[in-house]
Short mmCIF file of C-alpha atoms in Angstrom, two decimals:
data_model
loop_
_atom_site.label_atom_id
_atom_site.label_comp_id
_atom_site.label_asym_id
_atom_site.label_seq_id
_atom_site.Cartn_x
_atom_site.Cartn_y
_atom_site.Cartn_z
CA SER A 352 76.44 144.28 54.45
CA GLN A 353 78.30 142.28 51.84
CA GLN A 354 80.27 144.34 49.42
CA GLY A 355 81.76 141.62 47.29
CA GLU A 356 80.35 139.95 44.25
CA GLU A 357 81.77 136.82 42.77
CA ASP A 358 81.35 135.24 39.40
CA PRO A 359 80.54 132.78 38.27
CA GLN A 360 78.11 131.65 40.99
CA ALA A 361 78.79 128.07 39.95
CA LEU A 362 81.54 126.47 37.89
CA SER A 363 81.79 122.85 36.76
CA ILE A 364 85.00 121.54 35.16
CA GLN A 365 86.87 118.31 34.53
CA GLU A 366 89.83 117.17 36.57
CA GLY A 367 93.05 118.58 35.22
CA GLU A 368 91.45 121.76 33.87
CA ASN A 369 92.05 125.21 35.32
CA ALA A 370 89.37 127.04 37.29
CA THR A 371 89.11 130.82 37.42
CA MET A 372 86.89 132.70 39.84
CA ASN A 373 86.44 136.45 39.99
CA CYS A 374 85.61 138.80 42.82
CA SER A 375 84.64 142.47 42.69
CA TYR A 376 84.32 144.87 45.58
CA LYS A 377 83.11 148.41 46.07
CA THR A 378 85.36 150.34 48.46
CA SER A 379 89.07 150.76 49.02
CA ILE A 380 90.62 147.88 50.92
CA ASN A 381 93.69 146.94 52.92
CA ASN A 382 93.75 143.34 51.71
CA LEU A 383 91.71 140.69 49.97
CA GLN A 384 91.61 137.08 51.04
CA TRP A 385 90.33 133.87 49.53
CA TYR A 386 88.73 131.11 51.57
CA ARG A 387 87.57 127.60 50.70
CA GLN A 388 84.59 125.90 52.34
CA ASN A 389 83.79 122.27 51.90
CA SER A 390 80.09 121.48 52.13
CA GLY A 391 78.71 122.53 55.51
CA ARG A 392 82.15 122.87 57.08
CA GLY A 393 84.35 125.67 58.34
CA LEU A 394 86.32 128.03 56.14
CA VAL A 395 89.95 127.38 55.26
CA HIS A 396 92.17 130.36 54.55
CA LEU A 397 93.87 130.02 51.17
CA ILE A 398 95.75 133.21 50.42
CA LEU A 399 95.92 136.89 51.35
CA ILE A 400 96.93 139.62 48.91
CA ARG A 401 97.60 143.15 50.13
CA SER A 402 96.39 146.23 48.33
CA ASN A 403 99.93 147.10 47.17
CA GLU A 404 100.42 143.65 45.62
CA ARG A 405 99.30 142.64 42.14
CA GLU A 406 99.85 138.91 42.08
CA LYS A 407 100.52 136.12 44.54
CA HIS A 408 101.12 132.39 44.20
CA SER A 409 100.69 129.49 46.57
CA GLY A 410 101.11 126.01 45.17
CA ARG A 411 98.45 125.56 42.47
CA LEU A 412 96.78 128.86 43.41
CA ARG A 413 97.36 132.17 41.70
CA VAL A 414 95.63 135.32 42.87
CA THR A 415 95.63 138.65 41.13
CA LEU A 416 94.41 141.98 42.43
CA ASP A 417 93.53 145.05 40.36
CA THR A 418 92.72 147.88 42.75
CA SER A 419 91.90 150.27 39.89
CA LYS A 420 89.10 147.93 38.81
CA LYS A 421 88.36 146.80 42.38
CA SER A 422 88.58 143.19 41.34
CA SER A 423 90.50 140.01 42.07
CA SER A 424 90.73 136.61 40.49
CA LEU A 425 91.61 133.19 41.86
CA LEU A 426 93.09 130.65 39.47
CA ILE A 427 93.37 127.00 40.48
CA THR A 428 95.56 125.11 38.05
CA ALA A 429 95.40 121.37 37.31
CA SER A 430 92.25 120.99 39.36
CA ARG A 431 91.45 117.85 41.34
CA ALA A 432 88.17 116.35 42.55
CA ALA A 433 89.24 117.35 46.07
CA ASP A 434 89.10 121.02 45.01
CA THR A 435 85.31 120.73 44.86
CA ALA A 436 84.09 123.35 47.35
CA SER A 437 82.72 126.86 47.69
CA TYR A 438 85.25 129.64 47.33
CA PHE A 439 84.75 133.03 48.97
CA CYS A 440 86.67 136.23 48.63
CA ALA A 441 86.74 138.52 51.64
CA THR A 442 88.05 142.05 52.02
CA GLN A 443 89.37 143.99 54.96
CA LYS A 444 89.54 147.76 55.30
CA GLU A 445 91.91 149.55 57.64
CA THR A 446 89.03 151.54 59.11
CA SER A 447 87.02 148.39 59.86
CA GLY A 448 89.73 146.60 61.80
CA SER A 449 89.53 142.85 61.48
CA ARG A 450 86.02 142.81 60.01
CA LEU A 451 85.88 140.52 56.96
CA THR A 452 83.37 141.38 54.25
CA PHE A 453 82.63 138.31 52.17
CA GLY A 454 81.59 137.94 48.57
CA GLU A 455 78.68 135.72 47.62
CA GLY A 456 80.94 132.80 46.72
CA THR A 457 81.54 130.49 43.77
CA GLN A 458 80.58 126.83 43.96
CA LEU A 459 83.26 124.86 42.13
CA THR A 460 82.63 121.27 41.09
CA VAL A 461 85.54 119.28 39.69
CA ASN A 462 84.38 116.12 37.95
CA PRO A 463 86.71 113.09 37.99
CA ASP B 1459 98.11 123.69 67.11
CA THR B 1460 96.20 125.83 64.59
CA GLU B 1461 92.80 124.45 65.43
CA VAL B 1462 89.59 126.09 66.49
CA THR B 1463 87.13 123.58 67.93
CA GLN B 1464 83.39 123.99 68.22
CA THR B 1465 80.82 121.95 70.12
CA PRO B 1466 78.33 120.60 69.50
CA LYS B 1467 78.58 119.75 65.78
CA HIS B 1468 74.80 119.66 65.46
CA LEU B 1469 72.07 121.09 67.67
CA VAL B 1470 68.31 120.88 67.38
CA MET B 1471 66.34 123.07 69.75
CA GLY B 1472 62.80 124.23 70.24
CA MET B 1473 61.84 127.87 70.33
CA THR B 1474 61.47 127.83 74.12
CA ASN B 1475 64.80 126.12 74.83
CA LYS B 1476 68.00 127.61 76.16
CA LYS B 1477 71.23 126.21 74.77
CA SER B 1478 74.84 127.26 74.34
CA LEU B 1479 77.44 126.90 71.62
CA LYS B 1480 81.06 126.58 72.62
CA CYS B 1481 84.26 127.56 70.83
CA GLU B 1482 87.83 126.94 71.97
CA GLN B 1483 91.28 127.81 70.66
CA HIS B 1484 94.74 127.28 72.13
CA MET B 1485 96.77 129.39 69.74
CA GLY B 1486 97.09 132.31 72.14
CA HIS B 1487 94.83 134.41 69.93
CA ARG B 1488 93.32 137.47 71.58
CA ALA B 1489 90.47 138.10 69.14
CA MET B 1490 87.52 135.75 68.67
CA TYR B 1491 84.50 135.97 66.41
CA TRP B 1492 81.03 134.54 65.87
CA TYR B 1493 79.61 134.32 62.35
CA LYS B 1494 76.25 133.11 61.11
CA GLN B 1495 75.97 131.42 57.73
CA LYS B 1496 72.75 130.52 55.95
CA ALA B 1497 72.73 127.90 53.22
CA LYS B 1498 74.47 128.97 50.00
CA LYS B 1499 75.28 132.41 51.46
CA PRO B 1500 78.52 133.90 52.80
CA PRO B 1501 79.22 134.15 56.54
CA GLU B 1502 77.87 137.21 58.30
CA LEU B 1503 79.71 138.66 61.28
CA MET B 1504 77.78 138.67 64.55
CA PHE B 1505 80.21 139.50 67.35
CA VAL B 1506 83.89 140.23 67.88
CA TYR B 1507 85.75 139.91 71.16
CA SER B 1508 89.16 141.40 71.77
CA TYR B 1509 91.06 140.63 74.97
CA GLU B 1510 87.86 139.07 76.35
CA LYS B 1511 85.87 142.27 75.86
CA LEU B 1512 83.07 142.69 73.35
CA SER B 1513 84.41 144.85 70.56
CA ILE B 1514 81.75 144.58 67.86
CA ASN B 1515 78.07 143.65 68.00
CA GLU B 1516 76.57 143.74 64.53
CA SER B 1517 73.09 144.63 65.82
CA VAL B 1518 72.38 141.02 66.67
CA PRO B 1519 69.03 140.29 68.42
CA SER B 1520 69.29 139.87 72.18
CA ARG B 1521 68.19 136.23 71.95
CA PHE B 1522 71.86 135.65 71.04
CA SER B 1523 74.13 136.37 73.99
CA PRO B 1524 77.90 136.01 73.61
CA GLU B 1525 80.29 135.38 76.47
CA CYS B 1526 84.07 135.19 76.60
CA PRO B 1527 84.99 133.65 79.98
CA ASN B 1528 88.73 133.57 79.18
CA SER B 1529 91.10 134.12 76.30
CA SER B 1530 90.65 130.58 74.96
CA LEU B 1531 86.90 130.20 75.21
CA LEU B 1532 83.96 131.82 73.49
CA ASN B 1533 80.35 130.90 74.12
CA LEU B 1534 77.14 131.83 72.37
CA HIS B 1535 74.06 131.51 74.56
CA LEU B 1536 70.80 130.96 72.73
CA HIS B 1537 67.32 131.64 74.09
CA ALA B 1538 63.88 131.90 72.50
CA LEU B 1539 65.22 131.46 68.98
CA GLN B 1540 63.11 131.55 65.85
CA PRO B 1541 63.10 129.01 63.00
CA GLU B 1542 64.84 131.58 60.79
CA ASP B 1543 67.81 131.43 63.17
CA SER B 1544 68.57 127.95 61.82
CA ALA B 1545 72.01 128.21 60.25
CA LEU B 1546 75.66 127.18 60.52
CA TYR B 1547 77.34 129.13 63.33
CA LEU B 1548 81.04 129.59 62.81
CA CYS B 1549 83.62 130.64 65.34
CA ALA B 1550 86.96 132.14 64.35
CA SER B 1551 90.02 133.53 66.07
CA SER B 1552 92.98 135.72 65.16
CA GLN B 1553 96.08 137.04 66.89
CA GLY B 1554 94.49 140.44 67.18
CA LEU B 1555 92.20 142.92 65.50
CA ALA B 1556 94.69 144.35 63.03
CA VAL B 1557 93.98 143.70 59.37
CA THR B 1558 97.27 141.84 59.02
CA TYR B 1559 96.08 138.87 61.06
CA GLU B 1560 94.55 135.81 59.44
CA GLN B 1561 91.33 134.45 60.90
CA TYR B 1562 91.19 130.73 61.67
CA PHE B 1563 87.74 129.19 61.49
CA GLY B 1564 86.24 126.27 63.37
CA PRO B 1565 84.11 123.60 61.65
CA GLY B 1566 80.87 125.19 62.82
CA THR B 1567 77.75 124.15 64.68
CA ARG B 1568 74.75 123.29 62.54
CA LEU B 1569 71.74 124.70 64.41
CA THR B 1570 68.15 123.76 63.65
CA VAL B 1571 65.35 125.58 65.46
CA THR B 1572 62.02 123.76 65.43
#
């Protein structure tokens, strides 16, 4: 079963603007990961944040994790048309091994 | 090489057909996965193999039959599928089953059951 919820379900912005997506989950986790999926293609791993970390950066990506609120956010700065994709958060629990539990995803559209 | 390849890219099959999906990785990963993804939904885990042995079966119907002939290959044999089985089937691999390992996904096989 999917334990994650993401909001918004869809987000449309102009190139150059920042995009923020949120993810909430229900149980304790070992880590939370963000993936990108271009239309009908495979998933690309973006970033992993462990439960003892609060913030992580990778290029134009910034991820935060608040374990007390069981939530995470993904910020993409200075967005580009090529960032148009679906973004999924996924959690892993120590007791579930490598099993990824995905959120429902956010469809991001960046307009040129 | 950080690539997971999947063949075919697209597959159309009738409900009485038997077909197979193939997944290959040459990263030396010892865990491999099958996911099913319906349109506009997140991937759902189907099977996990670790060291060529089935580790997790998420109560998948027997018309889906996984096989891991060696550490680089993962097959999904399909038989007597239903139209609702139409979906994108994704393969992934990771170094192992520990939560610290990233999963690398293939581009998927788009399956249509008529």
